[in-house]
Amino acid sequence: MSTATLAKKNTVSVIKPTAPAFFDPSKLPWTPWVMDGTYFKLLAVDVRSGGFTMLLKVDPDIESPPHYHIGNVEGIVLEGEFGYGDDRGAAGAYICEHGGVVHQPDSPGGTVMFAIGHGPIVGYNPDGSIAVVVDAKYMMNLAR
């Protein structure tokens, strides 16, 4: 059965989007993020999962506090590098930080990356207590 035959048998209504699908992220300002020396441009949110898509900029010599992601975070390093000890990613590298794994990346030279979070981020205080839960709604409030 060809695609043309399927198209004749099915009636599918195309729903016109209520907002543009494309925009220029360079027109968004870099907004201070949840820790000193980090900035973001919020690109999309999923309020059902709490996930969000962003550009993330990290100043040189920044080490993240310990945190974990409730869902995986996927990204592409656009500039600079970052990583965990000997496991480093430079411009062009793909990363998947798996959900539930507590980690503490650093970026001696700074970085810019495109990141898709498939759920909220949970950050810790030095004493091990929860400092913040960053989800889609939290990000929308920061971006305003």
GROMACS .gro file of N, CA and C in nm:
model
  432
    1MET      N    1   0.085  -0.118   0.000
    1MET     CA    2   0.000   0.000   0.000
    1MET      C    3   0.089   0.124   0.000
    2SER      N    4   0.066   0.213  -0.091
    2SER     CA    5   0.149   0.332  -0.103
    2SER      C    6   0.105   0.441  -0.006
    3THR      N    7   0.191   0.536   0.012
    3THR     CA    8   0.158   0.651   0.096
    3THR      C    9   0.039   0.726   0.039
    4ALA      N   10   0.034   0.736  -0.093
    4ALA     CA   11  -0.078   0.806  -0.158
    4ALA      C   12  -0.209   0.736  -0.127
    5THR      N   13  -0.210   0.601  -0.127
    5THR     CA   14  -0.331   0.526  -0.095
    5THR      C   15  -0.372   0.552   0.050
    6LEU      N   16  -0.276   0.551   0.141
    6LEU     CA   17  -0.307   0.579   0.281
    6LEU      C   18  -0.365   0.719   0.298
    7ALA      N   19  -0.311   0.813   0.227
    7ALA     CA   20  -0.359   0.951   0.238
    7ALA      C   21  -0.504   0.963   0.195
    8LYS      N   22  -0.544   0.886   0.095
    8LYS     CA   23  -0.683   0.892   0.047
    8LYS      C   24  -0.779   0.831   0.148
    9LYS      N   25  -0.736   0.730   0.223
    9LYS     CA   26  -0.824   0.660   0.317
    9LYS      C   27  -0.838   0.734   0.450
   10ASN      N   28  -0.736   0.806   0.490
   10ASN     CA   29  -0.737   0.875   0.619
   10ASN      C   30  -0.768   1.023   0.600
   11THR      N   31  -0.842   1.076   0.695
   11THR     CA   32  -0.862   1.221   0.694
   11THR      C   33  -0.793   1.276   0.818
   12VAL      N   34  -0.692   1.355   0.794
   12VAL     CA   35  -0.614   1.414   0.902
   12VAL      C   36  -0.627   1.564   0.891
   13SER      N   37  -0.663   1.624   1.003
   13SER     CA   38  -0.672   1.770   1.006
   13SER      C   39  -0.542   1.826   1.060
   14VAL      N   40  -0.485   1.917   0.987
   14VAL     CA   41  -0.364   1.984   1.032
   14VAL      C   42  -0.406   2.100   1.121
   15ILE      N   43  -0.347   2.105   1.240
   15ILE     CA   44  -0.378   2.213   1.333
   15ILE      C   45  -0.271   2.319   1.318
   16LYS      N   46  -0.317   2.440   1.291
   16LYS     CA   47  -0.222   2.550   1.275
   16LYS      C   48  -0.164   2.587   1.412
   17PRO      N   49  -0.031   2.597   1.422
   17PRO     CA   50   0.030   2.636   1.549
   17PRO      C   51  -0.016   2.774   1.594
   18THR      N   52  -0.023   2.792   1.725
   18THR     CA   53  -0.064   2.922   1.779
   18THR      C   54   0.055   3.014   1.803
   19ALA      N   55   0.175   2.960   1.789
   19ALA     CA   56   0.297   3.039   1.807
   19ALA      C   57   0.398   2.995   1.702
   20PRO      N   58   0.490   3.081   1.666
   20PRO     CA   59   0.592   3.042   1.567
   20PRO      C   60   0.676   2.924   1.618
   21ALA      N   61   0.716   2.839   1.527
   21ALA     CA   62   0.803   2.726   1.561
   21ALA      C   63   0.950   2.769   1.565
   22PHE      N   64   0.983   2.877   1.496
   22PHE     CA   65   1.122   2.921   1.486
   22PHE      C   66   1.139   3.059   1.547
   23PHE      N   67   1.253   3.079   1.610
   23PHE     CA   68   1.292   3.212   1.656
   23PHE      C   69   1.443   3.215   1.665
   24ASP      N   70   1.499   3.333   1.681
   24ASP     CA   71   1.643   3.353   1.682
   24ASP      C   72   1.692   3.364   1.827
   25PRO      N   73   1.757   3.259   1.882
   25PRO     CA   74   1.803   3.266   2.021
   25PRO      C   75   1.904   3.377   2.048
   26SER      N   76   1.972   3.424   1.943
   26SER     CA   77   2.069   3.532   1.966
   26SER      C   78   2.001   3.660   2.012
   27LYS      N   79   1.871   3.671   1.992
   27LYS     CA   80   1.797   3.790   2.036
   27LYS      C   81   1.754   3.781   2.182
   28LEU      N   82   1.770   3.664   2.244
   28LEU     CA   83   1.739   3.649   2.386
   28LEU      C   84   1.859   3.693   2.469
   29PRO      N   85   1.835   3.757   2.583
   29PRO     CA   86   1.948   3.794   2.669
   29PRO      C   87   1.999   3.672   2.747
   30TRP      N   88   2.127   3.675   2.784
   30TRP     CA   89   2.179   3.576   2.877
   30TRP      C   90   2.128   3.617   3.015
   31THR      N   91   2.056   3.527   3.081
   31THR     CA   92   1.996   3.554   3.212
   31THR      C   93   2.073   3.477   3.319
   32PRO      N   94   2.108   3.542   3.431
   32PRO     CA   95   2.177   3.468   3.538
   32PRO      C   96   2.095   3.346   3.580
   33TRP      N   97   2.167   3.234   3.599
   33TRP     CA   98   2.101   3.109   3.634
   33TRP      C   99   2.113   3.083   3.783
   34VAL      N  100   2.100   2.960   3.827
   34VAL     CA  101   2.086   2.926   3.970
   34VAL      C  102   2.215   2.928   4.049
   35MET      N  103   2.329   2.938   3.983
   35MET     CA  104   2.454   2.951   4.058
   35MET      C  105   2.539   3.058   3.994
   36ASP      N  106   2.623   3.121   4.075
   36ASP     CA  107   2.710   3.228   4.024
   36ASP      C  108   2.793   3.177   3.907
   37GLY      N  109   2.809   3.263   3.807
   37GLY     CA  110   2.893   3.229   3.692
   37GLY      C  111   2.824   3.146   3.586
   38THR      N  112   2.691   3.129   3.597
   38THR     CA  113   2.616   3.056   3.495
   38THR      C  114   2.500   3.141   3.445
   39TYR      N  115   2.469   3.124   3.316
   39TYR     CA  116   2.366   3.204   3.249
   39TYR      C  117   2.292   3.113   3.152
   40PHE      N  118   2.167   3.149   3.121
   40PHE     CA  119   2.089   3.065   3.030
   40PHE      C  120   2.004   3.149   2.936
   41LYS      N  121   1.964   3.083   2.828
   41LYS     CA  122   1.861   3.133   2.737
   41LYS      C  123   1.758   3.021   2.728
   42LEU      N  124   1.638   3.045   2.778
   42LEU     CA  125   1.534   2.943   2.780
   42LEU      C  126   1.471   2.933   2.641
   43LEU      N  127   1.475   2.813   2.584
   43LEU     CA  128   1.425   2.792   2.449
   43LEU      C  129   1.288   2.726   2.447
   44ALA      N  130   1.262   2.634   2.539
   44ALA     CA  131   1.133   2.563   2.542
   44ALA      C  132   1.114   2.502   2.681
   45VAL      N  133   0.988   2.477   2.715
   45VAL     CA  134   0.956   2.411   2.842
   45VAL      C  135   0.852   2.302   2.818
   46ASP      N  136   0.850   2.205   2.908
   46ASP     CA  137   0.747   2.101   2.911
   46ASP      C  138   0.696   2.097   3.054
   47VAL      N  139   0.585   2.168   3.080
   47VAL     CA  140   0.536   2.178   3.217
   47VAL      C  141   0.483   2.045   3.269
   48ARG      N  142   0.449   1.951   3.181
   48ARG     CA  143   0.402   1.820   3.226
   48ARG      C  144   0.516   1.739   3.288
   49SER      N  145   0.633   1.741   3.226
   49SER     CA  146   0.747   1.663   3.277
   49SER      C  147   0.837   1.746   3.368
   50GLY      N  148   0.825   1.879   3.359
   50GLY     CA  149   0.915   1.968   3.431
   50GLY      C  150   1.044   1.996   3.356
   51GLY      N  151   1.057   1.936   3.238
   51GLY     CA  152   1.179   1.951   3.160
   51GLY      C  153   1.185   2.083   3.085
   52PHE      N  154   1.302   2.114   3.034
   52PHE     CA  155   1.321   2.238   2.960
   52PHE      C  156   1.442   2.225   2.868
   53THR      N  157   1.444   2.312   2.767
   53THR     CA  158   1.553   2.319   2.671
   53THR      C  159   1.615   2.457   2.683
   54MET      N  160   1.748   2.462   2.685
   54MET     CA  161   1.814   2.591   2.703
   54MET      C  162   1.952   2.592   2.639
   55LEU      N  163   2.002   2.713   2.622
   55LEU     CA  164   2.144   2.735   2.600
   55LEU      C  165   2.201   2.770   2.736
   56LEU      N  166   2.312   2.708   2.772
   56LEU     CA  167   2.376   2.730   2.901
   56LEU      C  168   2.516   2.783   2.879
   57LYS      N  169   2.548   2.893   2.947
   57LYS     CA  170   2.683   2.950   2.942
   57LYS      C  171   2.742   2.944   3.082
   58VAL      N  172   2.865   2.893   3.091
   58VAL     CA  173   2.934   2.879   3.219
   58VAL      C  174   3.067   2.954   3.210
   59ASP      N  175   3.090   3.045   3.304
   59ASP     CA  176   3.216   3.119   3.309
   59ASP      C  177   3.333   3.024   3.338
   60PRO      N  178   3.456   3.066   3.304
   60PRO     CA  179   3.574   2.985   3.337
   60PRO      C  180   3.586   2.960   3.487
   61ASP      N  181   3.644   2.845   3.520
   61ASP     CA  182   3.675   2.806   3.658
   61ASP      C  183   3.553   2.789   3.748
   62ILE      N  184   3.441   2.750   3.688
   62ILE     CA  185   3.320   2.724   3.767
   62ILE      C  186   3.306   2.574   3.787
   63GLU      N  187   3.283   2.534   3.913
   63GLU     CA  188   3.250   2.395   3.944
   63GLU      C  189   3.109   2.393   3.999
   64SER      N  190   3.026   2.310   3.940
   64SER     CA  191   2.888   2.299   3.983
   64SER      C  192   2.879   2.238   4.122
   65PRO      N  193   2.782   2.280   4.202
   65PRO     CA  194   2.757   2.206   4.326
   65PRO      C  195   2.701   2.067   4.290
   66PRO      N  196   2.710   1.971   4.381
   66PRO     CA  197   2.652   1.840   4.352
   66PRO      C  198   2.503   1.853   4.320
   67HIS      N  199   2.460   1.780   4.218
   67HIS     CA  200   2.319   1.782   4.179
   67HIS      C  201   2.289   1.656   4.099
   68TYR      N  202   2.159   1.633   4.077
   68TYR     CA  203   2.120   1.525   3.987
   68TYR      C  204   1.999   1.569   3.907
   69HIS      N  205   1.976   1.497   3.801
   69HIS     CA  206   1.863   1.524   3.713
   69HIS      C  207   1.761   1.413   3.732
   70ILE      N  208   1.634   1.451   3.744
   70ILE     CA  209   1.529   1.351   3.761
   70ILE      C  210   1.513   1.269   3.633
   71GLY      N  211   1.529   1.333   3.519
   71GLY     CA  212   1.533   1.264   3.389
   71GLY      C  213   1.668   1.290   3.326
   72ASN      N  214   1.697   1.219   3.219
   72ASN     CA  215   1.824   1.243   3.149
   72ASN      C  216   1.834   1.387   3.101
   73VAL      N  217   1.957   1.436   3.090
   73VAL     CA  218   1.985   1.562   3.023
   73VAL      C  219   2.078   1.530   2.907
   74GLU      N  220   2.040   1.579   2.789
   74GLU     CA  221   2.122   1.560   2.670
   74GLU      C  222   2.170   1.695   2.623
   75GLY      N  223   2.289   1.698   2.568
   75GLY     CA  224   2.341   1.826   2.522
   75GLY      C  225   2.450   1.812   2.419
   76ILE      N  226   2.479   1.925   2.358
   76ILE     CA  227   2.590   1.940   2.264
   76ILE      C  228   2.675   2.057   2.314
   77VAL      N  229   2.803   2.034   2.331
   77VAL     CA  230   2.895   2.142   2.369
   77VAL      C  231   2.919   2.227   2.245
   78LEU      N  232   2.886   2.355   2.253
   78LEU     CA  233   2.902   2.447   2.140
   78LEU      C  234   3.035   2.521   2.143
   79GLU      N  235   3.080   2.557   2.262
   79GLU     CA  236   3.207   2.629   2.280
   79GLU      C  237   3.272   2.579   2.408
   80GLY      N  238   3.405   2.583   2.411
   80GLY     CA  239   3.478   2.547   2.532
   80GLY      C  240   3.471   2.399   2.562
   81GLU      N  241   3.476   2.367   2.692
   81GLU     CA  242   3.470   2.228   2.736
   81GLU      C  243   3.425   2.222   2.880
   82PHE      N  244   3.380   2.103   2.919
   82PHE     CA  245   3.350   2.077   3.059
   82PHE      C  246   3.350   1.926   3.081
   83GLY      N  247   3.338   1.886   3.205
   83GLY     CA  248   3.336   1.743   3.231
   83GLY      C  249   3.352   1.709   3.376
   84TYR      N  250   3.392   1.584   3.398
   84TYR     CA  251   3.400   1.525   3.531
   84TYR      C  252   3.534   1.453   3.540
   85GLY      N  253   3.631   1.513   3.605
   85GLY     CA  254   3.763   1.450   3.614
   85GLY      C  255   3.823   1.428   3.477
   86ASP      N  256   3.853   1.302   3.444
   86ASP     CA  257   3.913   1.269   3.314
   86ASP      C  258   3.811   1.258   3.201
   87ASP      N  259   3.683   1.256   3.232
   87ASP     CA  260   3.577   1.244   3.130
   87ASP      C  261   3.538   1.384   3.086
   88ARG      N  262   3.595   1.432   2.974
   88ARG     CA  263   3.579   1.570   2.929
   88ARG      C  264   3.511   1.574   2.793
   89GLY      N  265   3.438   1.681   2.768
   89GLY     CA  266   3.377   1.704   2.638
   89GLY      C  267   3.410   1.843   2.589
   90ALA      N  268   3.457   1.854   2.465
   90ALA     CA  269   3.491   1.983   2.403
   90ALA      C  270   3.387   2.014   2.296
   91ALA      N  271   3.402   2.132   2.234
   91ALA     CA  272   3.307   2.177   2.131
   91ALA      C  273   3.279   2.065   2.032
   92GLY      N  274   3.151   2.041   2.007
   92GLY     CA  275   3.107   1.936   1.916
   92GLY      C  276   3.069   1.807   1.984
   93ALA      N  277   3.105   1.790   2.111
   93ALA     CA  278   3.077   1.665   2.183
   93ALA      C  279   2.931   1.658   2.226
   94TYR      N  280   2.875   1.538   2.218
   94TYR     CA  281   2.741   1.508   2.271
   94TYR      C  282   2.757   1.455   2.413
   95ILE      N  283   2.664   1.491   2.500
   95ILE     CA  284   2.666   1.441   2.637
   95ILE      C  285   2.527   1.392   2.675
   96CYS      N  286   2.523   1.286   2.754
   96CYS     CA  287   2.399   1.241   2.818
   96CYS      C  288   2.430   1.221   2.966
   97GLU      N  289   2.375   1.310   3.048
   97GLU     CA  290   2.385   1.294   3.193
   97GLU      C  291   2.261   1.215   3.234
   98HIS      N  292   2.281   1.095   3.286
   98HIS     CA  293   2.168   1.007   3.316
   98HIS      C  294   2.094   1.050   3.441
   99GLY      N  295   1.963   1.038   3.436
   99GLY     CA  296   1.879   1.074   3.549
   99GLY      C  297   1.916   0.995   3.674
  100GLY      N  298   1.910   1.063   3.789
  100GLY     CA  299   1.934   0.999   3.917
  100GLY      C  300   2.078   0.986   3.959
  101VAL      N  301   2.173   1.028   3.874
  101VAL     CA  302   2.316   1.016   3.906
  101VAL      C  303   2.365   1.150   3.962
  102VAL      N  304   2.409   1.151   4.087
  102VAL     CA  305   2.463   1.273   4.146
  102VAL      C  306   2.601   1.298   4.087
  103HIS      N  307   2.622   1.419   4.037
  103HIS     CA  308   2.749   1.452   3.973
  103HIS      C  309   2.784   1.598   4.000
  104GLN      N  310   2.907   1.635   3.965
  104GLN     CA  311   2.958   1.770   3.994
  104GLN      C  312   3.056   1.810   3.883
  105PRO      N  313   3.003   1.853   3.767
  105PRO     CA  314   3.092   1.890   3.657
  105PRO      C  315   3.166   2.021   3.684
  106ASP      N  316   3.277   2.038   3.611
  106ASP     CA  317   3.350   2.164   3.618
  106ASP      C  318   3.383   2.210   3.476
  107SER      N  319   3.422   2.336   3.465
  107SER     CA  320   3.456   2.394   3.335
  107SER      C  321   3.569   2.495   3.353
  108PRO      N  322   3.694   2.447   3.357
  108PRO     CA  323   3.807   2.539   3.379
  108PRO      C  324   3.814   2.653   3.279
  109GLY      N  325   3.781   2.629   3.153
  109GLY     CA  326   3.790   2.733   3.051
  109GLY      C  327   3.658   2.795   3.014
  110GLY      N  328   3.549   2.751   3.077
  110GLY     CA  329   3.416   2.799   3.043
  110GLY      C  330   3.357   2.719   2.928
  111THR      N  331   3.226   2.730   2.912
  111THR     CA  332   3.158   2.656   2.806
  111THR      C  333   3.027   2.722   2.770
  112VAL      N  334   2.980   2.692   2.650
  112VAL     CA  335   2.843   2.721   2.607
  112VAL      C  336   2.791   2.589   2.552
  113MET      N  337   2.671   2.551   2.595
  113MET     CA  338   2.614   2.427   2.545
  113MET      C  339   2.465   2.438   2.524
  114PHE      N  340   2.415   2.356   2.434
  114PHE     CA  341   2.272   2.337   2.410
  114PHE      C  342   2.231   2.217   2.493
  115ALA      N  343   2.127   2.231   2.576
  115ALA     CA  344   2.089   2.123   2.666
  115ALA      C  345   1.938   2.103   2.667
  116ILE      N  346   1.899   1.976   2.668
  116ILE     CA  347   1.759   1.936   2.680
  116ILE      C  348   1.746   1.854   2.807
  117GLY      N  349   1.671   1.906   2.903
  117GLY     CA  350   1.646   1.834   3.028
  117GLY      C  351   1.512   1.764   3.022
  118HIS      N  352   1.512   1.634   3.044
  118HIS     CA  353   1.388   1.555   3.039
  118HIS      C  354   1.324   1.545   3.177
  119GLY      N  355   1.338   1.648   3.256
  119GLY     CA  356   1.282   1.654   3.390
  119GLY      C  357   1.358   1.756   3.472
  120PRO      N  358   1.315   1.781   3.595
  120PRO     CA  359   1.378   1.881   3.682
  120PRO      C  360   1.519   1.842   3.725
  121ILE      N  361   1.589   1.941   3.780
  121ILE     CA  362   1.722   1.926   3.839
  121ILE      C  363   1.708   1.947   3.989
  122VAL      N  364   1.775   1.863   4.068
  122VAL     CA  365   1.775   1.877   4.213
  122VAL      C  366   1.917   1.913   4.256
  123GLY      N  367   1.932   2.031   4.318
  123GLY     CA  368   2.063   2.076   4.366
  123GLY      C  369   2.073   2.063   4.516
  124TYR      N  370   2.196   2.038   4.563
  124TYR     CA  371   2.220   2.015   4.705
  124TYR      C  372   2.301   2.127   4.769
  125ASN      N  373   2.275   2.151   4.897
  125ASN     CA  374   2.359   2.236   4.981
  125ASN      C  375   2.481   2.156   5.025
  126PRO      N  376   2.586   2.224   5.077
  126PRO     CA  377   2.704   2.152   5.126
  126PRO      C  378   2.673   2.047   5.234
  127ASP      N  379   2.566   2.069   5.313
  127ASP     CA  380   2.531   1.973   5.419
  127ASP      C  381   2.449   1.854   5.368
  128GLY      N  382   2.422   1.850   5.236
  128GLY     CA  383   2.347   1.740   5.178
  128GLY      C  384   2.198   1.763   5.169
  129SER      N  385   2.149   1.872   5.226
  129SER     CA  386   2.006   1.903   5.214
  129SER      C  387   1.978   1.958   5.074
  130ILE      N  388   1.853   1.949   5.033
  130ILE     CA  389   1.814   1.998   4.901
  130ILE      C  390   1.812   2.150   4.902
  131ALA      N  391   1.884   2.210   4.809
  131ALA     CA  392   1.891   2.356   4.796
  131ALA      C  393   1.783   2.409   4.704
  132VAL      N  394   1.757   2.336   4.594
  132VAL     CA  395   1.664   2.386   4.494
  132VAL      C  396   1.619   2.272   4.403
  133VAL      N  397   1.497   2.282   4.355
  133VAL     CA  398   1.447   2.195   4.249
  133VAL      C  399   1.413   2.287   4.132
  134VAL      N  400   1.486   2.271   4.023
  134VAL     CA  401   1.469   2.357   3.906
  134VAL      C  402   1.387   2.281   3.803
  135ASP      N  403   1.263   2.327   3.782
  135ASP     CA  404   1.178   2.264   3.682
  135ASP      C  405   1.135   2.368   3.579
  136ALA      N  406   1.047   2.329   3.489
  136ALA     CA  407   1.005   2.417   3.380
  136ALA      C  408   0.945   2.548   3.433
  137LYS      N  409   0.860   2.540   3.533
  137LYS     CA  410   0.798   2.661   3.587
  137LYS      C  411   0.901   2.752   3.653
  138TYR      N  412   0.996   2.694   3.725
  138TYR     CA  413   1.103   2.771   3.787
  138TYR      C  414   1.181   2.845   3.679
  139MET      N  415   1.212   2.774   3.570
  139MET     CA  416   1.287   2.835   3.460
  139MET      C  417   1.208   2.948   3.394
  140MET      N  418   1.078   2.928   3.375
  140MET     CA  419   0.996   3.034   3.315
  140MET      C  420   0.997   3.159   3.402
  141ASN      N  421   0.990   3.141   3.534
  141ASN     CA  422   0.994   3.256   3.624
  141ASN      C  423   1.129   3.327   3.619
  142LEU      N  424   1.239   3.251   3.611
  142LEU     CA  425   1.371   3.314   3.600
  142LEU      C  426   1.386   3.391   3.469
  143ALA      N  427   1.327   3.338   3.364
  143ALA     CA  428   1.345   3.397   3.230
  143ALA      C  429   1.265   3.526   3.211
  144ARG      N  430   1.172   3.555   3.299
  144ARG     CA  431   1.087   3.674   3.282
  144ARG      C  432   1.160   3.801   3.314
   0.00000   0.00000   0.00000
